[in-house]
Amino acid sequence: ASDKANVLYSPANYARVLKHVAGRFLRGPFVLVGHSMGAVVSLRYAVMYPEDVRRLVVVDAPGVLHRYSVTSQYLAHFGLEFVPPVAEPLDWLTNLARKILAPLERLHFDPQIILSSPQLRKTLLEADPAKIAGLAVVSEDLHQELPKVRAETLIAWGAQDTLAPLRTGRVLALKLPRARLAVIERAGHEPMLEAPERFRAVLEPFLERGLQPEPASAAAPLAKHGDASCQRERNRVFEGEYDSLTLEGCQQAQIRNARVRELRVLDSTVTIDDSRIGGGETGIHASNSTIVMTGGRVEGNVAITVSASRFDLAAVEVEGREAAVTATLRSYVVFSLCRVHSPRTRGEVHEFYAVTAKNPL
């Protein structure tokens, strides 16, 4: 028989244990370094005991984003397959609504119910501490707490991490008040083992001196492109300023560091990074498409209009003077650490929504 207890191995409970250990062996504020699951525990510790943490190092933290965002690879690592593990986030999202989110929505699936019940932990997670902790980590909701982290924070991330995608590190850098992201090239989920010299080159200066001012650099003016379009192409990249941009039948398109007054996405998949969309009647029109957006802003009288589409938004500000999101056909939106302003929805949003004509946001 196993001597491992069927208890809740959550980041908050681990943080309480760490507080007990720190109280016995340390005096005064200290530097806290956490990797993977330990990084999520360290974030929770910095929220619960801010006076203890002089500096914080977060390395390749899983979770953080909403659990319906791209967490499948991390869960699969623990033998949990609540969502199907695949390589491409956009491919995963394309099948998300049909295979996973719609049934879970109807069943009112909530991992917290499993985690809080000893019987369900035993039945569904085999009372396995690794599985319990893995599910607890990807279910950890920090969206209200991250802005409260007072410590200077170094976010170190392996560029090729498939268990905790680099997107999560970018979101943390946007949401933590005093943070900087250091990307370690040619490294995956364990950069301290895979690229130890490059990892030390990032870590040691921060341990000694904290965050140093970055050299000032003037932002280059955006190139103006007027109206542009993409017709049945793959891997097109759009940067700069556009009056309108239309993507039709375009797969794996990328919009980055852009300013687009009106974006139309039809039968396409697209990632949008650090861009501002909108300013007129509607920011994004999407039909039968998948959009993954990180950072930036979408605005309009109606910020987003959707039809049979899927959105995954992280650290995005969405402002709709009449509505944030409206739908003609049922669509799915995952918000991770987003700020939404509309007559119906206001404030920090970290939720999954099925949007219909009768239920706008």
Short mmCIF file of C-alpha atoms in Angstrom, two decimals:
data_model
loop_
_atom_site.label_atom_id
_atom_site.label_comp_id
_atom_site.label_asym_id
_atom_site.label_seq_id
_atom_site.Cartn_x
_atom_site.Cartn_y
_atom_site.Cartn_z
CA ALA A 1 0.00 0.00 0.00
CA SER A 2 1.15 3.49 -0.80
CA ASP A 3 2.15 5.69 2.10
CA LYS A 4 1.36 8.84 0.10
CA ALA A 5 -1.72 10.54 1.47
CA ASN A 6 -4.77 11.33 -0.65
CA VAL A 7 -4.69 15.04 0.24
CA LEU A 8 -4.92 18.28 -1.73
CA TYR A 9 -1.43 19.01 -3.07
CA SER A 10 -2.30 22.59 -4.08
CA PRO A 11 0.05 25.56 -4.61
CA ALA A 12 -1.46 27.29 -1.55
CA ASN A 13 -0.85 24.24 0.65
CA TYR A 14 2.70 23.88 -0.64
CA ALA A 15 3.22 27.60 0.07
CA ARG A 16 2.12 27.08 3.68
CA VAL A 17 4.65 24.27 4.05
CA LEU A 18 7.36 26.49 2.55
CA LYS A 19 6.41 29.26 5.00
CA HIS A 20 6.94 26.86 7.88
CA VAL A 21 10.35 25.80 6.54
CA ALA A 22 11.42 29.41 5.85
CA GLY A 23 10.36 30.43 9.35
CA ARG A 24 12.63 27.80 10.88
CA PHE A 25 15.74 28.32 8.76
CA LEU A 26 15.71 31.88 7.38
CA ARG A 27 15.75 35.34 8.88
CA GLY A 28 14.50 38.28 6.89
CA PRO A 29 13.40 38.55 3.24
CA PHE A 30 14.95 36.09 0.80
CA VAL A 31 15.19 35.36 -2.92
CA LEU A 32 12.67 32.73 -3.97
CA VAL A 33 13.36 30.65 -7.09
CA GLY A 34 10.74 28.27 -8.45
CA HIS A 35 10.71 26.01 -11.51
CA SER A 36 7.67 24.41 -13.18
CA MET A 37 5.15 23.45 -10.47
CA GLY A 38 7.48 25.15 -7.98
CA ALA A 39 7.19 28.36 -9.98
CA VAL A 40 3.42 28.40 -9.45
CA VAL A 41 3.97 27.67 -5.74
CA SER A 42 6.46 30.57 -5.63
CA LEU A 43 3.94 32.95 -7.22
CA ARG A 44 1.32 31.88 -4.68
CA TYR A 45 3.86 32.31 -1.86
CA ALA A 46 4.74 35.84 -3.04
CA VAL A 47 1.04 36.72 -2.91
CA MET A 48 0.40 35.11 0.50
CA TYR A 49 3.62 36.30 2.21
CA PRO A 50 4.85 39.38 0.30
CA GLU A 51 7.03 40.59 3.20
CA ASP A 52 9.15 37.42 2.92
CA VAL A 53 10.16 37.76 -0.74
CA ARG A 54 12.95 40.16 -1.66
CA ARG A 55 13.23 38.95 -5.24
CA LEU A 56 11.31 36.30 -7.18
CA VAL A 57 12.46 34.04 -10.02
CA VAL A 58 9.78 32.21 -12.03
CA VAL A 59 11.06 29.52 -14.42
CA ASP A 60 8.77 27.85 -16.98
CA ALA A 61 5.57 27.95 -14.93
CA PRO A 62 2.66 25.80 -16.18
CA GLY A 63 -0.95 26.84 -15.76
CA VAL A 64 -1.47 30.59 -15.11
CA LEU A 65 -3.64 30.85 -18.22
CA HIS A 66 -7.25 29.70 -17.94
CA ARG A 67 -7.46 25.91 -17.71
CA TYR A 68 -9.35 25.76 -21.04
CA SER A 69 -6.43 27.43 -22.76
CA VAL A 70 -3.45 25.41 -23.95
CA THR A 71 -2.63 23.26 -20.92
CA SER A 72 -3.07 19.86 -22.55
CA GLN A 73 0.63 19.05 -22.86
CA TYR A 74 1.26 19.68 -19.16
CA LEU A 75 -1.69 17.57 -18.02
CA ALA A 76 -0.64 14.75 -20.34
CA HIS A 77 2.77 14.82 -18.64
CA PHE A 78 1.01 13.55 -15.49
CA GLY A 79 -1.12 11.02 -17.34
CA LEU A 80 -4.19 13.27 -17.23
CA GLU A 81 -6.11 13.65 -20.45
CA PHE A 82 -8.92 16.05 -19.74
CA VAL A 83 -7.93 17.69 -23.03
CA PRO A 84 -6.17 16.03 -25.97
CA PRO A 85 -2.42 16.68 -26.17
CA VAL A 86 -1.31 17.96 -29.56
CA ALA A 87 1.60 19.99 -30.85
CA GLU A 88 -0.16 22.99 -32.39
CA PRO A 89 -2.22 25.30 -30.16
CA LEU A 90 -4.30 26.42 -33.14
CA ASP A 91 -5.07 22.82 -34.12
CA TRP A 92 -6.04 22.14 -30.51
CA LEU A 93 -8.33 25.16 -30.43
CA THR A 94 -9.94 24.29 -33.74
CA ASN A 95 -11.33 21.10 -32.17
CA LEU A 96 -11.78 22.59 -28.71
CA ALA A 97 -15.45 23.51 -28.82
CA ARG A 98 -16.72 20.34 -30.45
CA LYS A 99 -14.64 17.81 -28.50
CA ILE A 100 -14.09 19.35 -25.10
CA LEU A 101 -15.58 22.67 -24.13
CA ALA A 102 -19.20 22.17 -25.17
CA PRO A 103 -19.58 18.85 -23.30
CA LEU A 104 -17.78 20.21 -20.23
CA GLU A 105 -19.96 23.30 -20.24
CA ARG A 106 -23.08 21.13 -20.25
CA LEU A 107 -21.69 18.98 -17.43
CA HIS A 108 -20.56 22.03 -15.42
CA PHE A 109 -17.12 20.43 -15.10
CA ASP A 110 -15.01 22.07 -12.41
CA PRO A 111 -11.64 20.65 -11.36
CA GLN A 112 -12.05 22.29 -7.97
CA ILE A 113 -14.87 19.87 -7.22
CA ILE A 114 -12.56 16.93 -7.98
CA LEU A 115 -9.70 18.43 -6.00
CA SER A 116 -11.81 19.15 -2.92
CA SER A 117 -13.31 15.65 -2.71
CA PRO A 118 -11.18 12.77 -1.34
CA GLN A 119 -13.48 10.26 -3.07
CA LEU A 120 -13.21 11.97 -6.47
CA ARG A 121 -9.45 12.35 -6.07
CA LYS A 122 -9.27 8.61 -5.48
CA THR A 123 -11.67 7.66 -8.30
CA LEU A 124 -10.50 10.06 -11.02
CA LEU A 125 -6.91 10.79 -10.03
CA GLU A 126 -6.06 7.45 -8.39
CA ALA A 127 -5.09 9.42 -5.25
CA ASP A 128 -1.79 10.01 -7.05
CA PRO A 129 0.03 13.04 -5.54
CA ALA A 130 1.58 13.95 -8.91
CA LYS A 131 -1.79 13.89 -10.67
CA ILE A 132 -3.49 15.81 -7.87
CA ALA A 133 -0.75 18.45 -7.88
CA GLY A 134 -0.71 18.63 -11.69
CA LEU A 135 -4.44 19.31 -11.90
CA ALA A 136 -4.23 21.76 -9.00
CA VAL A 137 -1.48 23.72 -10.74
CA VAL A 138 -3.35 24.17 -14.03
CA SER A 139 -6.51 25.04 -12.09
CA GLU A 140 -4.77 27.67 -9.95
CA ASP A 141 -6.45 31.04 -10.53
CA LEU A 142 -4.00 33.90 -9.97
CA HIS A 143 -5.66 36.55 -12.13
CA GLN A 144 -6.67 38.73 -9.17
CA GLU A 145 -3.43 38.17 -7.28
CA LEU A 146 -0.67 38.73 -9.84
CA PRO A 147 -0.94 42.55 -9.73
CA LYS A 148 -0.34 42.33 -5.95
CA VAL A 149 3.10 40.72 -6.25
CA ARG A 150 5.47 43.38 -4.93
CA ALA A 151 8.83 41.69 -5.45
CA GLU A 152 11.03 42.32 -8.45
CA THR A 153 10.53 39.27 -10.66
CA LEU A 154 12.71 37.58 -13.24
CA ILE A 155 10.73 35.33 -15.59
CA ALA A 156 13.09 32.85 -17.26
CA TRP A 157 11.69 30.64 -20.02
CA GLY A 158 12.95 28.01 -22.41
CA ALA A 159 12.03 29.11 -25.92
CA GLN A 160 11.11 25.56 -26.98
CA ASP A 161 9.11 24.60 -23.88
CA THR A 162 6.17 22.42 -24.93
CA LEU A 163 4.88 21.69 -21.40
CA ALA A 164 4.58 25.35 -20.37
CA PRO A 165 4.49 27.42 -23.57
CA LEU A 166 6.45 30.66 -23.84
CA ARG A 167 3.14 32.47 -24.25
CA THR A 168 2.59 32.01 -20.50
CA GLY A 169 5.87 33.76 -19.72
CA ARG A 170 4.90 36.67 -21.96
CA VAL A 171 1.57 36.97 -20.14
CA LEU A 172 3.29 36.96 -16.73
CA ALA A 173 5.64 39.72 -17.89
CA LEU A 174 2.61 41.80 -18.91
CA LYS A 175 0.63 41.22 -15.70
CA LEU A 176 3.25 41.31 -12.92
CA PRO A 177 4.01 44.88 -11.79
CA ARG A 178 7.84 44.63 -11.65
CA ALA A 179 8.86 41.84 -14.01
CA ARG A 180 11.07 41.11 -16.98
CA LEU A 181 11.04 38.12 -19.30
CA ALA A 182 14.32 36.45 -20.30
CA VAL A 183 13.93 33.90 -23.10
CA ILE A 184 16.56 31.16 -23.16
CA GLU A 185 17.05 30.00 -26.73
CA ARG A 186 17.51 26.33 -27.65
CA ALA A 187 16.05 25.22 -24.33
CA GLY A 188 12.80 23.52 -23.35
CA HIS A 189 11.06 23.03 -20.01
CA GLU A 190 14.28 22.61 -18.00
CA PRO A 191 16.62 25.40 -19.17
CA MET A 192 18.87 25.02 -16.11
CA LEU A 193 19.75 21.52 -17.35
CA GLU A 194 19.47 22.02 -21.10
CA ALA A 195 21.33 25.34 -21.34
CA PRO A 196 23.05 25.82 -17.95
CA GLU A 197 25.51 28.51 -19.03
CA ARG A 198 22.84 30.66 -20.67
CA PHE A 199 20.55 30.11 -17.68
CA ARG A 200 23.24 31.23 -15.23
CA ALA A 201 23.97 34.28 -17.38
CA VAL A 202 20.35 35.33 -16.90
CA LEU A 203 19.96 34.30 -13.25
CA GLU A 204 23.16 35.44 -11.53
CA PRO A 205 23.01 39.18 -12.39
CA PHE A 206 19.42 39.27 -11.13
CA LEU A 207 20.35 37.52 -7.86
CA GLU A 208 23.14 40.04 -7.31
CA ARG A 209 21.56 43.31 -8.50
CA GLY A 210 17.88 42.77 -9.26
CA LEU A 211 16.29 44.25 -12.36
CA GLN A 212 18.54 46.76 -14.10
CA PRO A 213 17.17 49.64 -16.21
CA GLU A 214 16.86 48.70 -19.83
CA PRO A 215 18.58 50.98 -22.35
CA ALA A 216 16.14 53.46 -23.84
CA SER A 217 15.33 52.84 -27.48
CA ALA A 218 13.10 54.92 -29.73
CA ALA A 219 10.23 52.93 -31.19
CA ALA A 220 10.39 52.77 -34.98
CA PRO A 221 7.32 54.25 -36.70
CA LEU A 222 4.87 51.66 -38.03
CA ALA A 223 4.94 51.15 -41.79
CA LYS A 224 1.59 52.10 -43.33
CA HIS A 225 -0.06 49.54 -45.59
CA GLY A 226 -3.60 50.88 -46.11
CA ASP A 227 -5.96 48.01 -46.98
CA ALA A 228 -4.50 44.49 -47.24
CA SER A 229 -5.73 40.91 -47.62
CA CYS A 230 -4.69 37.27 -47.56
CA GLN A 231 -6.41 34.71 -49.80
CA ARG A 232 -5.90 30.99 -49.12
CA GLU A 233 -2.26 31.28 -48.06
CA ARG A 234 -0.28 29.83 -45.17
CA ASN A 235 2.12 31.41 -42.67
CA ARG A 236 1.67 35.01 -43.81
CA VAL A 237 3.03 37.60 -41.37
CA PHE A 238 1.51 41.08 -41.01
CA GLU A 239 3.25 43.94 -39.20
CA GLY A 240 2.70 47.69 -39.29
CA GLU A 241 -0.43 49.83 -39.64
CA TYR A 242 -3.50 48.85 -41.66
CA ASP A 243 -6.80 50.60 -42.34
CA SER A 244 -8.32 47.18 -42.92
CA LEU A 245 -6.99 43.63 -43.10
CA THR A 246 -8.99 40.69 -44.48
CA LEU A 247 -7.90 37.06 -44.05
CA GLU A 248 -9.90 34.54 -46.07
CA GLY A 249 -8.98 30.87 -46.04
CA CYS A 250 -5.58 31.69 -44.53
CA GLN A 251 -3.97 29.21 -42.14
CA GLN A 252 -1.39 29.96 -39.43
CA ALA A 253 -1.38 33.67 -40.23
CA GLN A 254 0.46 35.96 -37.79
CA ILE A 255 -0.30 39.56 -36.89
CA ARG A 256 2.32 41.11 -34.64
CA ASN A 257 3.23 44.58 -33.43
CA ALA A 258 0.46 45.92 -35.63
CA ARG A 259 -2.25 48.55 -35.60
CA VAL A 260 -5.33 47.40 -37.56
CA ARG A 261 -8.44 49.57 -37.65
CA GLU A 262 -10.70 46.75 -38.89
CA LEU A 263 -9.83 43.02 -39.05
CA ARG A 264 -11.94 40.45 -40.91
CA VAL A 265 -11.11 36.76 -40.45
CA LEU A 266 -12.99 34.18 -42.53
CA ASP A 267 -12.27 30.40 -42.51
CA SER A 268 -8.81 31.10 -41.10
CA THR A 269 -6.48 30.51 -38.15
CA VAL A 270 -4.43 33.43 -36.86
CA THR A 271 -2.25 34.43 -33.92
CA ILE A 272 -2.16 38.09 -32.90
CA ASP A 273 0.63 39.39 -30.67
CA ASP A 274 1.12 42.81 -29.07
CA SER A 275 -1.27 44.55 -31.46
CA ARG A 276 -4.10 47.08 -31.31
CA ILE A 277 -7.20 46.21 -33.27
CA GLY A 278 -10.20 48.48 -33.88
CA GLY A 279 -11.23 52.06 -33.38
CA GLY A 280 -14.35 52.17 -35.52
CA GLU A 281 -17.67 50.32 -35.47
CA THR A 282 -16.18 46.81 -34.97
CA GLY A 283 -12.62 45.73 -34.24
CA ILE A 284 -12.65 42.05 -35.27
CA HIS A 285 -15.17 40.21 -37.44
CA ALA A 286 -14.58 36.44 -37.30
CA SER A 287 -16.47 33.65 -39.05
CA ASN A 288 -15.60 29.94 -38.79
CA SER A 289 -12.14 30.87 -37.55
CA THR A 290 -9.73 30.37 -34.68
CA ILE A 291 -7.90 33.34 -33.17
CA VAL A 292 -5.23 33.23 -30.45
CA MET A 293 -4.33 36.72 -29.20
CA THR A 294 -1.73 37.66 -26.58
CA GLY A 295 -1.28 41.19 -25.25
CA GLY A 296 -2.64 44.28 -26.95
CA ARG A 297 -6.13 45.69 -27.24
CA VAL A 298 -9.37 45.26 -29.21
CA GLU A 299 -11.92 48.06 -29.28
CA GLY A 300 -15.01 49.32 -31.11
CA ASN A 301 -18.68 50.03 -30.59
CA VAL A 302 -18.72 46.22 -30.67
CA ALA A 303 -15.15 45.04 -30.09
CA ILE A 304 -15.58 41.53 -31.55
CA THR A 305 -18.35 39.99 -33.66
CA VAL A 306 -18.18 36.21 -34.10
CA SER A 307 -19.90 33.39 -35.94
CA ALA A 308 -18.97 29.73 -35.30
CA SER A 309 -15.51 30.77 -34.15
CA ARG A 310 -13.08 30.20 -31.30
CA PHE A 311 -11.05 32.86 -29.48
CA ASP A 312 -8.26 32.37 -26.94
CA LEU A 313 -7.37 35.78 -25.47
CA ALA A 314 -4.60 36.28 -22.89
CA ALA A 315 -3.61 39.58 -21.26
CA VAL A 316 -5.78 41.40 -23.81
CA GLU A 317 -7.80 44.53 -23.10
CA VAL A 318 -11.23 44.40 -24.76
CA GLU A 319 -13.42 47.50 -24.85
CA GLY A 320 -16.85 47.56 -26.48
CA ARG A 321 -18.94 50.66 -26.04
CA GLU A 322 -22.10 48.66 -26.86
CA ALA A 323 -20.76 45.10 -26.35
CA ALA A 324 -17.42 43.35 -25.96
CA VAL A 325 -18.40 40.24 -27.95
CA THR A 326 -21.54 39.49 -29.98
CA ALA A 327 -22.32 36.30 -31.93
CA THR A 328 -24.61 35.32 -34.79
CA LEU A 329 -23.76 31.60 -34.40
CA ARG A 330 -22.54 30.01 -31.16
CA SER A 331 -18.87 30.71 -30.58
CA TYR A 332 -16.40 30.10 -27.76
CA VAL A 333 -14.14 32.58 -26.00
CA VAL A 334 -11.48 31.80 -23.39
CA PHE A 335 -10.26 34.85 -21.46
CA SER A 336 -7.02 34.51 -19.49
CA LEU A 337 -6.07 37.49 -17.31
CA CYS A 338 -7.91 39.92 -19.59
CA ARG A 339 -9.50 43.27 -18.85
CA VAL A 340 -12.96 43.74 -20.38
CA HIS A 341 -15.03 46.94 -20.55
CA SER A 342 -18.61 46.80 -21.83
CA PRO A 343 -22.10 47.56 -20.51
CA ARG A 344 -22.50 43.84 -19.62
CA THR A 345 -18.99 42.77 -18.61
CA ARG A 346 -16.49 44.85 -16.69
CA GLY A 347 -13.21 44.22 -14.91
CA GLU A 348 -10.58 41.47 -14.84
CA VAL A 349 -11.92 38.41 -16.63
CA HIS A 350 -10.51 34.87 -16.40
CA GLU A 351 -13.33 32.76 -17.77
CA PHE A 352 -14.63 30.57 -20.57
CA TYR A 353 -17.79 31.74 -22.35
CA ALA A 354 -20.10 30.26 -24.93
CA VAL A 355 -21.38 33.35 -26.74
CA THR A 356 -24.70 33.26 -28.61
CA ALA A 357 -26.99 35.82 -30.19
CA LYS A 358 -28.96 35.90 -26.93
CA ASN A 359 -25.90 36.04 -24.67
CA PRO A 360 -23.46 38.76 -25.73
CA LEU A 361 -20.69 39.97 -23.44
#
